[in-house]
């Protein structure tokens, strides 16, 4: 107890020996440095809030085409959408390929439901052809095409969006339409002459119809969707288009007999 009294007496003498005179004539004891340090520490950002900020998702999480596995685990807590976004980040090509395969499967089922008589059953070989095309060709091509477009025209302003739309209608659309008809015809056993005849019959009308459908879809996709979700948005738009495409691909082959 005597030690505590001596300590208090020492502090009292320190205050008396170093008074501070303010402009209004009043004197006050100096503020110790330890007290200042403690007051500053008191007003610092709370530790748990600072740690919370460290785990916040950065804006680039939803705009970058690739991400680490830790980012995918951080969004997996929000349900199926979070799980899907995590898969797009961690396994982009596989996820987009499976998505395309599922959409092509659903579209072909719808197409067969609309075109086949009620007495006939589904053509499961045709369904497998469409699913395989979406899985092995369309899904990967969409991934690399949209990434290429984002590097060539990184901005999402109106002018950049229009340039992407023009390139899509002039290059990607016709190429993938020709590939779709050719691969499907080849899997049905058609020879080269029959494939060429099919393209002469079906390619141009399909492209004309595509010009009336895809520009609006491409505008929404390029203007508003981040690059890693653009294949998903395109596949969503392509459901109705794929119903039409699978119908066209199922038409009888063109006779090449002279």
XYZ file of C-alpha atoms in Angstrom:
258
model
C 0.000 0.000 0.000
C 2.870 2.342 0.811
C 4.286 1.721 -2.653
C 0.978 2.736 -4.215
C 0.930 5.940 -2.174
C 4.466 6.793 -3.287
C 3.494 6.182 -6.945
C 0.456 8.467 -6.680
C 2.560 11.131 -4.955
C 5.102 10.969 -7.774
C 2.422 11.435 -10.407
C 0.983 14.390 -8.430
C 4.418 16.074 -8.269
C 4.866 15.535 -12.011
C 1.613 17.338 -12.717
C 2.552 20.226 -10.406
C 6.077 20.643 -11.810
C 4.896 20.814 -15.441
C 1.703 22.880 -15.594
C 0.284 23.904 -18.951
C -1.176 27.353 -19.379
C -3.920 27.746 -22.009
C -4.992 30.921 -23.774
C -7.858 31.471 -21.373
C -5.475 31.539 -18.420
C -6.447 28.197 -16.971
C -3.811 25.619 -16.117
C -4.176 21.956 -16.715
C -1.956 18.984 -16.052
C -0.195 17.451 -19.041
C -1.605 14.364 -20.620
C 0.675 11.384 -20.313
C 1.808 9.626 -23.482
C 0.425 6.329 -22.263
C -3.002 7.885 -21.937
C -2.784 9.233 -25.518
C -1.710 5.864 -26.808
C -4.593 4.188 -25.063
C -7.090 6.708 -26.431
C -5.810 6.169 -29.941
C -6.031 2.435 -29.552
C -9.582 2.837 -28.286
C -10.656 4.622 -31.472
C -8.975 2.180 -33.810
C -11.103 -0.010 -36.053
C -12.276 -3.003 -34.003
C -10.307 -6.136 -34.656
C -13.299 -8.282 -35.589
C -14.514 -5.646 -38.049
C -11.082 -5.395 -39.617
C -11.026 -9.158 -40.039
C -14.475 -9.036 -41.576
C -13.305 -6.536 -44.152
C -10.419 -8.819 -45.070
C -12.887 -11.535 -46.099
C -15.123 -9.304 -48.194
C -15.395 -10.255 -51.868
C -13.593 -7.841 -54.107
C -15.432 -6.446 -57.163
C -13.075 -8.374 -59.438
C -14.519 -11.611 -58.104
C -17.558 -11.169 -60.356
C -15.681 -9.707 -63.303
C -12.623 -11.922 -63.727
C -12.893 -15.007 -65.904
C -10.751 -17.039 -63.513
C -10.466 -17.343 -59.749
C -8.822 -19.461 -57.097
C -10.470 -22.264 -55.178
C -10.651 -20.084 -52.063
C -12.954 -17.672 -53.890
C -15.257 -20.502 -54.917
C -15.441 -21.758 -51.331
C -16.357 -18.291 -50.092
C -19.469 -18.111 -52.290
C -20.550 -21.702 -51.836
C -22.470 -20.663 -48.751
C -25.204 -18.888 -50.710
C -26.773 -21.980 -52.249
C -26.887 -23.331 -55.781
C -26.117 -19.990 -57.424
C -23.034 -19.569 -55.258
C -21.967 -23.129 -55.946
C -22.369 -22.607 -59.698
C -20.392 -19.355 -59.609
C -17.670 -21.134 -57.686
C -17.543 -23.885 -60.290
C -17.368 -21.291 -63.082
C -14.377 -19.781 -61.293
C -12.509 -22.967 -60.434
C -13.392 -25.147 -63.479
C -14.621 -22.727 -66.157
C -14.360 -24.876 -69.287
C -15.884 -27.983 -67.717
C -18.742 -26.045 -66.092
C -19.633 -24.167 -69.271
C -19.428 -27.365 -71.325
C -21.778 -29.240 -68.991
C -24.147 -26.249 -69.010
C -24.223 -26.243 -72.815
C -24.826 -29.999 -72.891
C -27.762 -29.723 -70.486
C -29.324 -26.848 -72.419
C -28.927 -28.676 -75.738
C -30.483 -31.779 -74.186
C -33.470 -29.825 -72.879
C -33.863 -27.961 -76.187
C -33.801 -31.159 -78.232
C -36.359 -32.775 -75.941
C -38.584 -29.740 -76.465
C -38.004 -29.849 -80.209
C -38.921 -33.531 -80.414
C -41.987 -32.973 -78.246
C -43.217 -30.302 -80.650
C -42.396 -32.081 -83.912
C -42.886 -35.800 -83.271
C -46.315 -37.412 -83.394
C -47.686 -38.516 -80.052
C -47.362 -42.164 -81.047
C -43.583 -41.994 -81.550
C -40.983 -42.123 -78.799
C -38.006 -39.850 -78.273
C -34.946 -40.375 -80.413
C -32.324 -40.819 -77.681
C -29.480 -41.150 -80.180
C -30.345 -37.689 -81.463
C -30.444 -36.388 -77.885
C -26.970 -37.797 -77.278
C -25.714 -36.127 -80.460
C -26.989 -32.766 -79.301
C -25.640 -33.207 -75.775
C -22.261 -34.261 -77.150
C -22.121 -31.225 -79.421
C -22.867 -28.904 -76.502
C -20.353 -30.649 -74.259
C -17.422 -31.079 -76.624
C -17.752 -28.229 -79.125
C -20.097 -25.421 -78.148
C -19.221 -25.105 -74.445
C -15.445 -24.831 -74.892
C -15.815 -22.583 -77.952
C -18.057 -20.171 -76.031
C -15.538 -19.992 -73.209
C -12.607 -19.120 -75.463
C -14.627 -16.844 -77.736
C -15.915 -14.633 -74.929
C -12.500 -14.484 -73.293
C -10.992 -13.503 -76.637
C -13.602 -10.784 -77.087
C -12.979 -9.434 -73.582
C -9.243 -9.167 -74.294
C -9.742 -7.656 -77.741
C -12.360 -5.152 -76.514
C -11.971 -5.011 -72.714
C -14.519 -2.248 -72.168
C -18.283 -2.765 -71.959
C -19.328 0.616 -73.303
C -21.776 0.964 -76.161
C -19.192 1.185 -78.947
C -17.233 -1.851 -77.717
C -20.473 -3.798 -77.362
C -21.436 -3.021 -80.957
C -18.022 -4.164 -82.206
C -18.391 -7.457 -80.329
C -21.868 -7.933 -81.790
C -20.622 -7.364 -85.331
C -17.768 -9.829 -84.894
C -20.141 -12.382 -83.406
C -22.564 -12.123 -86.307
C -19.824 -12.066 -88.945
C -17.443 -14.716 -87.572
C -18.579 -16.821 -84.647
C -22.233 -17.284 -85.558
C -21.786 -18.492 -89.155
C -18.816 -20.667 -88.220
C -20.605 -22.459 -85.386
C -23.770 -22.880 -87.471
C -21.786 -24.551 -90.234
C -19.954 -26.724 -87.703
C -23.242 -27.737 -86.072
C -24.866 -28.843 -89.331
C -21.696 -30.583 -90.533
C -21.008 -32.507 -87.316
C -24.623 -33.553 -86.910
C -24.849 -34.700 -90.533
C -21.572 -36.598 -90.234
C -22.808 -38.403 -87.108
C -25.925 -39.389 -89.049
C -23.759 -41.084 -91.675
C -23.933 -38.505 -94.453
C -21.022 -38.222 -96.848
C -19.209 -35.057 -97.859
C -21.425 -34.366 -100.884
C -24.562 -34.713 -98.757
C -23.118 -32.457 -96.049
C -22.294 -29.779 -98.628
C -25.798 -30.056 -100.086
C -27.295 -29.704 -96.609
C -25.245 -26.590 -95.958
C -26.367 -25.069 -99.260
C -29.972 -25.719 -98.324
C -30.007 -24.825 -94.611
C -27.086 -22.528 -93.794
C -28.211 -19.270 -95.399
C -31.855 -19.394 -94.148
C -30.590 -20.217 -90.654
C -28.163 -17.283 -90.698
C -30.916 -14.913 -91.846
C -33.142 -16.034 -89.010
C -30.201 -15.682 -86.640
C -29.701 -12.050 -87.625
C -33.287 -11.395 -86.532
C -32.787 -13.116 -83.163
C -29.209 -12.847 -81.914
C -28.275 -9.133 -82.037
C -30.554 -8.264 -79.114
C -29.312 -11.300 -77.183
C -25.692 -10.389 -77.901
C -26.254 -6.801 -76.831
C -27.586 -7.866 -73.435
C -24.805 -10.423 -73.029
C -21.866 -8.184 -73.946
C -23.232 -5.030 -72.336
C -24.381 -6.252 -68.958
C -22.915 -9.704 -68.180
C -19.370 -10.186 -66.823
C -17.181 -12.246 -69.101
C -17.179 -15.401 -66.977
C -21.001 -15.478 -67.028
C -21.456 -14.585 -70.697
C -21.560 -18.240 -71.848
C -24.319 -18.905 -69.308
C -26.345 -15.912 -70.513
C -25.807 -16.929 -74.142
C -26.836 -20.508 -73.391
C -29.982 -19.201 -71.709
C -30.851 -17.239 -74.840
C -29.885 -20.166 -77.036
C -32.558 -22.456 -75.609
C -35.226 -21.264 -78.046
C -32.667 -21.009 -80.822
C -31.484 -24.550 -80.177
C -35.051 -25.842 -80.455
C -35.077 -24.369 -83.938
C -31.558 -25.598 -84.770
C -32.209 -29.180 -83.693
C -35.342 -29.158 -85.809
C -33.380 -27.963 -88.843
C -30.644 -30.525 -88.226
C -33.188 -33.328 -88.060
C -34.540 -32.633 -91.544
C -34.018 -35.270 -94.168
C -30.750 -35.153 -96.018
C -30.597 -33.616 -99.450
C -30.584 -36.055 -102.332
C -27.420 -35.756 -104.429
C -28.543 -38.111 -107.194
C -28.449 -36.443 -110.607
